[in-house]
Coordinates of C-alpha atoms in Angstrom, one line a residue:
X1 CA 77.1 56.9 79.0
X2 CA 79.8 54.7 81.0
X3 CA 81.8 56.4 83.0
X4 CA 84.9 54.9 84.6
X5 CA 85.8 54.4 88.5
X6 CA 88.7 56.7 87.8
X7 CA 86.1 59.6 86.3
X8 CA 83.6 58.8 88.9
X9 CA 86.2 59.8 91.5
X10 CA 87.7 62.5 89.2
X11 CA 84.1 63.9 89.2
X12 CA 83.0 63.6 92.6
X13 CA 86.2 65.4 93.6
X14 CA 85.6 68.6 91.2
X15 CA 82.2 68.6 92.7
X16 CA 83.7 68.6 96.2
X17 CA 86.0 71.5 95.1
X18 CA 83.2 73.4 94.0
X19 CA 80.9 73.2 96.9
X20 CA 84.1 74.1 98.9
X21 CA 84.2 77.4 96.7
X22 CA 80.5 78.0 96.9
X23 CA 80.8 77.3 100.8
X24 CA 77.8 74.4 100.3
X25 CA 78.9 72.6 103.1
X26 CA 75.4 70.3 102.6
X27 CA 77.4 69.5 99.4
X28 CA 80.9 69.8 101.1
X29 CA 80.2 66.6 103.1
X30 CA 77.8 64.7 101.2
X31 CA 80.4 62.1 99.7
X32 CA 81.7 61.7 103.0
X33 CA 81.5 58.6 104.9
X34 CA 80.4 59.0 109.3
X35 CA 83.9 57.1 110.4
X36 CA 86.1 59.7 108.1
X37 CA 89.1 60.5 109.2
X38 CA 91.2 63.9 107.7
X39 CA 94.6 65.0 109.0
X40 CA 94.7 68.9 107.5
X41 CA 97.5 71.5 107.9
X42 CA 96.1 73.8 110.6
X43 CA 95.0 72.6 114.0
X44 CA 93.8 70.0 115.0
X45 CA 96.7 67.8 113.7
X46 CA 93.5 64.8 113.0
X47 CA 89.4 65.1 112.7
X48 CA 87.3 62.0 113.0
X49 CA 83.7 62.1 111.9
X50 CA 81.8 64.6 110.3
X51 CA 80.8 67.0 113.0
X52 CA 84.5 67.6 113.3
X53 CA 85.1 67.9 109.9
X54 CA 82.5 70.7 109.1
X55 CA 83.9 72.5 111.8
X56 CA 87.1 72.6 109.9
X57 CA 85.7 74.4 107.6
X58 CA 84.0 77.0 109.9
X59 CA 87.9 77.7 110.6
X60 CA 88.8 77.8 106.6
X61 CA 85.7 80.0 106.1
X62 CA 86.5 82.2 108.6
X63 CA 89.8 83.3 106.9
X64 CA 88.9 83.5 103.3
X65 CA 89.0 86.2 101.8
X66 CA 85.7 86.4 98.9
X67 CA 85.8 84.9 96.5
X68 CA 86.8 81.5 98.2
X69 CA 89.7 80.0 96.3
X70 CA 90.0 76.5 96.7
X71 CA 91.4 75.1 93.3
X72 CA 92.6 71.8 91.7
X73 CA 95.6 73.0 89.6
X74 CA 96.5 68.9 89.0
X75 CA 94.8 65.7 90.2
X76 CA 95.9 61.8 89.8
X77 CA 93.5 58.9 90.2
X78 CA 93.8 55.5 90.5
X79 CA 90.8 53.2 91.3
X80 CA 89.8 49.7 91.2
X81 CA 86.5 48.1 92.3
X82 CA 85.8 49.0 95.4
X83 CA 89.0 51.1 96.3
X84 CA 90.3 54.2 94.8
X85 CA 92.6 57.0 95.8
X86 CA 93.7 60.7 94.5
X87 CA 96.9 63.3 95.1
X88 CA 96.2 66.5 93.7
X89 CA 97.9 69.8 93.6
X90 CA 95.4 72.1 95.3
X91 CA 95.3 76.2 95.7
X92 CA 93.6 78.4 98.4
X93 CA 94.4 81.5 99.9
X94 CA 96.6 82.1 102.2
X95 CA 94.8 82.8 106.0
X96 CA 97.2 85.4 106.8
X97 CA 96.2 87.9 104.6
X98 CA 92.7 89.2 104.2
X99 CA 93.4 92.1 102.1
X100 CA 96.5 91.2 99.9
X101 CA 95.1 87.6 97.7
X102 CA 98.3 85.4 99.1
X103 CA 98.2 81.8 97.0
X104 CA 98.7 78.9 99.7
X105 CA 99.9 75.9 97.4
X106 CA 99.5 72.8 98.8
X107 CA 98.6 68.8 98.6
X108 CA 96.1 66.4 98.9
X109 CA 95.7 63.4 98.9
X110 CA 92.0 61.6 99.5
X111 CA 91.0 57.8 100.0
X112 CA 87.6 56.5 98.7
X113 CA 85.4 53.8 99.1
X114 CA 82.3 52.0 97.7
X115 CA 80.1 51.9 99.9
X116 CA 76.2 50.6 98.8
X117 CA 77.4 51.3 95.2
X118 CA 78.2 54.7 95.5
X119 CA 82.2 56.7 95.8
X120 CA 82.9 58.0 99.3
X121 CA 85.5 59.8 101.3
X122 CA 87.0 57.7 103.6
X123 CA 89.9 59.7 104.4
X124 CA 91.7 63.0 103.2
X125 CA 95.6 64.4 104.1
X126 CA 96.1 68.5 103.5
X127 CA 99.7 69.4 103.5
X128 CA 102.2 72.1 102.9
X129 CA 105.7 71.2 102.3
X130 CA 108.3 71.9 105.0
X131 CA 110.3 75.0 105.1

């Protein structure tokens, strides 16, 4: 079957989602290239490389509540050869509360590249809009 850059991006990023829910972090950074670069929403403002990136997650993980929420609600790709990019609508849980489930809506937005034939994360930007 021939799948398209765009649903070869689309995919990867679902799989990423759901490694992220089933805290697979093996799986979490596997489409991730060594010089990525991710500005999220909590400290610190920018991680470069992976090491810094997993522990990221250590901090997301140690705030979720079970089961991990971490949910694509919408998600936009566009992709050409060797470039792509997506902006999705994402949904977690709220690090505040642990006992009350608190939705945390926020965005994403994720650069790709090919790199020796295969899709992978170049960059990613988490945000929450300003209050």
């Amino acid at each position: 079957m021939f799948q398209t850059n765009e649903s070869a991006v689309r995919d990867l990023l679902e799989r990423w989602a759901a490694a992220v829910r089933a805290k697979n972090m093996t799986e979490v950074l596997s489409n991730h290239g060594s010089e990525f670069v991710m500005f999220d929403v909590p400290p610190p403002f920018e991680s470069r490389g992976l090491a810094a990136y997993e522990d990221t997650w250590k901090l997301f993980y140690s705030n979720q509540p079970e089961p991990v929420a971490f949910d694509i609600k919408w998600l936009e790709v566009v992709a050409g050869d060797d470039v792509a990019f997506a902006f999705a609508h994402m949904q977690c849980i709220e690090p505040a509360e642990k006992v009350q489930r608190t939705r945390l809506d926020f965005r994403l937005t994720v650069g790709l590249r090919r790199l020796e034939g295969r899709w992978t994360i170049v960059h990613e930007h988490h945000s929450v809009p300003a209050t």
